[in-house]
Amino acid sequence: MSFPRLARDLADVGRRFYERGWVLGTSGNFSAVASARPLTLCITPSAAHKGKLKAADFLPIDDAGRVRGRTRGKPSAETLLHLEIVRARGAGAVLHTHSVWATMLSDRHLADGGLAIEGFEMLKGLEGVSSHQHREWVPIVPNDQDMTRLSALVRDVLRKDTAAHAFLISGHGLYTWGRTIAEAERHVEILEFLFEVVGRSADLRT
Amino acid sequence: MSFPRLARDLADVGRRFYERGWVLGTSGNFSAVASARPLTLCITPSAAHKGKLKAADFLPIDDAGRVRGRTRGKPSAETLLHLEIVRARGAGAVLHTHSVWATMLSDRHLADGGLAIEGFEMLKGLEGVSSHQHREWVPIVPNDQDMTRLSALVRDVLRKDTAAHAFLISGHGLYTWGRTIAEAERHVEILEFLFEVVGRSADLRT
Amino acid sequence: MSFPRLARDLADVGRRFYERGWVLGTSGNFSAVASARPLTLCITPSAAHKGKLKAADFLPIDDAGRVRGRTRGKPSAETLLHLEIVRARGAGAVLHTHSVWATMLSDRHLADGGLAIEGFEMLKGLEGVSSHQHREWVPIVPNDQDMTRLSALVRDVLRKDTAAHAFLISGHGLYTWGRTIAEAERHVEILEFLFEVVGRSADLRT
Amino acid sequence: MSFPRLARDLADVGRRFYERGWVLGTSGNFSAVASARPLTLCITPSAAHKGKLKAADFLPIDDAGRVRGRTRGKPSAETLLHLEIVRARGAGAVLHTHSVWATMLSDRHLADGGLAIEGFEMLKGLEGVSSHQHREWVPIVPNDQDMTRLSALVRDVLRKDTAAHAFLISGHGLYTWGRTIAEAERHVEILEFLFEVVGRSADLRT
């Protein structure tokens, strides 16, 4: 798919996520692979309003996170994490969101190193999962403002938890991905749904 | 009503349910009877985004769950459950949704075999119910990836609980139906409302 | 204001309330005074979808609840309650909604005969209230399918609690009113907001 | 930016906040600086529906809170608070909202004089904050219908808590600001998100 088409599709994702309150206050960032060799990522600019993205706002970056060609604009601060995921998983699209339930669960389960979700039909929306009996382990990495350090942590998690469809950063939010933008968006919807179920169920147990 | 008209009406239902978060991540499926003899069901294709359905996406299936005429597309995996309901209840439309509250309640009350809802004015939105004093029993069947086994369970429940307007599959979601698409949609709205009331009330009691 | 204009404004109110989930499953009903002498009420038809109302759906009824002129259509079953409110309060518009929080609070506080709300700035949105220190008493009447009996109960409450801006019917929903449709809609928004605040605060206290 | 452009941008903010339920029942008010010398504020009229604002509804007021030029319309009752904030912070825009979570938290933490929020990535959406380890102190002032007294309280808080990006009025709502309307809107989204996280987490701890 062409760069403008990917940018337009990611802008549409932004509008839907903004309406659900998953990318408030310019939070979150999105990318898609526009070219595999040499690697070019179509990525959201830094600090943009995610409900009002236009295709022209998106930036082409190379495999070191530098803006290709033109110099206008600054890519998302978390560009390096997108590149780690593309490299480790061969993802075609990476989506990062900040929801209330993901923020809460990522804090509450940080000490456990992750969160297990099991027994729900919705798990079948995750690529390759064929039964509700699947146990999805969502690793949680501690938050860090040093992107080099955080990238290294993420790289380790992606290597160790090879079956994971996503990871959380504590007090921060969700990263998930897919072969296509549609698959990555489906993963966000599935995981946010399950976070709400798990979060509300914990309310009941206490 | 013609097949294209039913397909368009079901696509509209999909948009409304998607906005409320009841069919996230391509979950849920919808059908309507396009012809009674021979039975033809207009049904959602497998794994479709329920907020972006177009009339042309829908498939005509026969009473064995096979796609009629053309071979393009694959019907929802849960087609057999739709057929069980149409046969047992003479339904004109069947709607299946995955909401947060239905997921939670269907797990919590599985051991009881179902969930009783009683005393609410909203119950009168269920066809044939004329008083809030009505006691609606919503049977819950355990989830199963084997559709033949799950169909048999559903058939038993529909035979046993003849007054039920709906059933839940544990950790999975809601099935309800009506003579028309509008009646089935009304049943979804009524039941999802009541699930939220019952779910939140339980929060208070603990 | 003319009958068609009132009908259009009430249809718009219906769309907004439907989006917020306050009139799901064809629940709720709305009216406005089209003529004072002889009394003509512009009212929603029975069992209509409140998110899809058209001006032509509304019915003109007289002070006994009979449809004027044409015979097509059937007014809301709760027409008598609208007439009681118009007579007792000189209201120009009456709105009835079914929300999750109103349903829960009307059950929980039925034994107290009502619910006191005090100390919130939002109370100033109720007509004539000029301080957050105002104590609003929302009477609760038990639900009844016999409209003559329920009307009598409502008449008593309106006579006794002359300062009340609204009342609840247990397990059922909210009735409020205003001189205009806009004022009545403002009252619904204010009260639903406060019900959610009071309901969630109770969650915290248990 | 011109007065009509500021008015149009504030009207758009109103529509978005209305959809999220942050300015129900005509609550809330918004302003932006149209001219610095002499000071002219573009402000919402008193008691307007925040989801239906038109640019022509906005009023120009001077540094004493009087409407400039024309006499039609009445500015928001809380105009004096907007002026205090513009003077103390050099703000270009001031936004005031009434949400369920802000109402609850402003009551619950009034005795502490404020609410500390710490450890969340979303804090970085507040101007000048560069780490999730930031501790944001949101002062809470008791509500008062006497605007002169309340203004004096707000002036004191703005002088004392010079790092604060916002303050709460108890049982009432949020005031925040920014150099531009976009920055102020971002602050509202960030703070409302964090209030919900903090409020729901408290539910879990009890």
Coordinates of C-alpha atoms in Angstrom, one line a residue, chain B residues 27-199:
Chain B
S27 CA -16.9 -10.1 17.3
G28 CA -20.6 -10.8 17.1
N29 CA -22.7 -11.9 14.2
F30 CA -26.2 -11.1 12.8
S31 CA -28.8 -12.9 10.6
A32 CA -32.3 -12.5 9.2
V33 CA -34.6 -14.9 7.5
A34 CA -34.8 -14.0 3.8
S35 CA -37.0 -16.9 2.8
A36 CA -38.8 -19.4 4.9
R37 CA -39.3 -22.2 2.4
P38 CA -36.6 -23.2 1.4
L39 CA -34.9 -21.6 4.4
T40 CA -32.5 -18.9 3.4
L41 CA -30.7 -16.9 6.0
C42 CA -29.0 -13.5 5.3
I43 CA -25.9 -13.7 7.6
T44 CA -22.7 -11.7 8.3
P45 CA -19.5 -13.1 6.8
S46 CA -16.9 -14.5 9.1
A47 CA -14.5 -12.0 10.8
A48 CA -16.0 -8.8 9.4
H49 CA -15.6 -5.4 11.1
K50 CA -19.2 -4.9 12.4
G51 CA -19.0 -1.1 12.2
K52 CA -18.2 -1.1 8.5
L53 CA -20.6 -3.7 7.1
K54 CA -21.9 -3.2 3.6
A55 CA -25.0 -4.9 2.2
A56 CA -22.9 -6.8 -0.3
D57 CA -20.8 -8.4 2.5
F58 CA -23.8 -10.5 3.6
L59 CA -24.2 -14.2 2.6
P60 CA -27.2 -16.3 1.8
I61 CA -27.1 -19.7 3.6
D62 CA -29.3 -22.7 3.5
D63 CA -30.7 -24.8 6.4
A64 CA -27.4 -26.8 6.6
G65 CA -25.3 -23.6 6.9
R66 CA -23.9 -23.8 3.3
V67 CA -23.6 -20.7 1.2
R68 CA -26.2 -20.7 -1.5
G69 CA -25.3 -20.1 -5.2
R70 CA -22.1 -18.2 -5.1
T71 CA -19.2 -19.5 -3.2
R72 CA -17.3 -16.3 -2.4
G73 CA -17.1 -15.6 1.3
K74 CA -17.4 -17.7 4.5
P75 CA -20.3 -17.4 6.8
S76 CA -19.9 -16.8 10.6
A77 CA -18.5 -19.8 12.4
E78 CA -21.6 -19.7 14.6
T79 CA -24.0 -20.1 11.8
L80 CA -25.3 -23.4 13.3
L81 CA -26.5 -21.6 16.4
H82 CA -28.4 -19.1 14.3
L83 CA -30.1 -22.0 12.5
E84 CA -31.0 -23.7 15.9
I85 CA -32.7 -20.5 17.1
V86 CA -34.6 -19.9 13.8
R87 CA -35.9 -23.5 14.0
A88 CA -36.7 -23.6 17.7
R89 CA -38.3 -20.1 18.0
G90 CA -39.5 -19.3 14.5
A91 CA -37.3 -16.2 14.7
G92 CA -37.1 -13.8 11.8
A93 CA -33.8 -12.3 13.1
V94 CA -31.0 -13.4 15.4
L95 CA -28.4 -11.1 16.9
H96 CA -25.2 -12.1 18.8
T97 CA -23.2 -9.5 20.7
H98 CA -20.1 -9.4 23.0
S99 CA -20.3 -6.8 25.7
V100 CA -18.3 -6.3 28.8
W101 CA -21.2 -6.8 31.2
A102 CA -22.5 -9.9 29.4
T103 CA -19.0 -11.4 29.4
M104 CA -18.7 -10.8 33.2
L105 CA -22.2 -12.0 34.2
S106 CA -22.0 -15.1 32.0
D107 CA -18.9 -16.2 33.9
R108 CA -20.1 -15.2 37.3
H109 CA -23.5 -17.0 37.0
L110 CA -22.4 -20.1 34.9
A111 CA -22.5 -22.4 38.0
D112 CA -26.2 -21.4 38.5
G113 CA -27.0 -22.3 34.9
G114 CA -28.4 -18.9 34.3
L115 CA -29.3 -15.5 35.6
A116 CA -32.7 -14.3 36.8
I117 CA -33.7 -10.6 36.2
E118 CA -36.8 -9.4 37.9
G119 CA -38.6 -6.2 39.0
F120 CA -37.5 -3.8 36.3
E121 CA -39.8 -1.8 34.0
M122 CA -37.3 -2.3 31.1
L123 CA -38.3 -6.0 31.1
K124 CA -41.5 -4.9 29.3
G125 CA -39.4 -4.3 26.2
L126 CA -39.1 -8.1 25.8
E127 CA -41.9 -9.3 23.5
G128 CA -45.0 -10.5 25.4
V129 CA -43.9 -9.2 28.8
S130 CA -46.5 -6.9 30.3
S131 CA -45.3 -6.2 33.8
H132 CA -42.0 -5.3 35.6
Q133 CA -42.9 -8.1 38.0
H134 CA -41.9 -10.6 35.2
R135 CA -39.0 -12.8 36.1
E136 CA -36.8 -13.4 33.1
W137 CA -34.5 -16.4 33.3
V138 CA -31.5 -16.0 31.0
P139 CA -29.9 -19.5 30.6
I140 CA -26.1 -19.7 30.4
V141 CA -24.4 -22.5 28.4
P142 CA -20.7 -23.2 28.8
N143 CA -18.5 -22.1 25.9
D144 CA -17.3 -24.7 23.5
Q145 CA -15.2 -24.4 20.3
D146 CA -16.9 -27.5 18.9
M147 CA -19.9 -26.1 17.1
T148 CA -21.8 -29.4 16.9
R149 CA -21.6 -29.9 20.6
L150 CA -22.4 -26.2 21.3
S151 CA -25.4 -26.4 19.0
A152 CA -26.7 -29.5 20.8
L153 CA -26.4 -27.6 24.2
V154 CA -28.2 -24.6 22.7
R155 CA -31.0 -26.9 21.3
D156 CA -31.6 -28.4 24.7
V157 CA -31.7 -25.0 26.4
L158 CA -34.2 -23.6 23.8
R159 CA -36.4 -26.7 24.3
K160 CA -36.2 -26.5 28.1
D161 CA -36.5 -22.8 28.8
T162 CA -39.3 -22.1 26.3
A163 CA -40.1 -18.7 27.8
A164 CA -36.5 -17.4 27.5
H165 CA -36.0 -14.4 25.1
A166 CA -32.2 -15.0 25.1
F167 CA -29.3 -17.0 26.3
L168 CA -25.7 -16.3 27.3
I169 CA -22.6 -18.4 26.4
S170 CA -20.1 -18.1 29.3
G171 CA -17.2 -15.7 28.9
H172 CA -18.5 -15.1 25.4
G173 CA -21.7 -13.2 24.9
L174 CA -25.4 -12.8 24.2
Y175 CA -27.8 -14.4 21.7
T176 CA -31.2 -13.0 21.3
W177 CA -33.8 -12.9 18.5
G178 CA -37.1 -11.5 17.3
R179 CA -39.8 -11.8 14.7
T180 CA -38.1 -8.8 12.9
I181 CA -34.7 -7.2 13.0
A182 CA -36.1 -4.3 15.0
E183 CA -37.6 -6.6 17.6
A184 CA -34.2 -8.4 17.9
E185 CA -32.3 -5.1 18.2
R186 CA -34.8 -4.0 20.9
H187 CA -34.1 -7.2 22.8
V188 CA -30.3 -6.6 22.7
E189 CA -30.7 -3.1 24.0
I190 CA -33.1 -4.2 26.8
L191 CA -30.9 -7.0 27.9
E192 CA -27.6 -5.1 27.7
F193 CA -29.2 -2.3 29.8
L194 CA -30.4 -4.9 32.4
F195 CA -27.0 -6.7 32.4
E196 CA -25.3 -3.3 33.3
V197 CA -27.9 -2.6 36.0
V198 CA -27.5 -6.1 37.5
G199 CA -23.7 -6.0 37.1

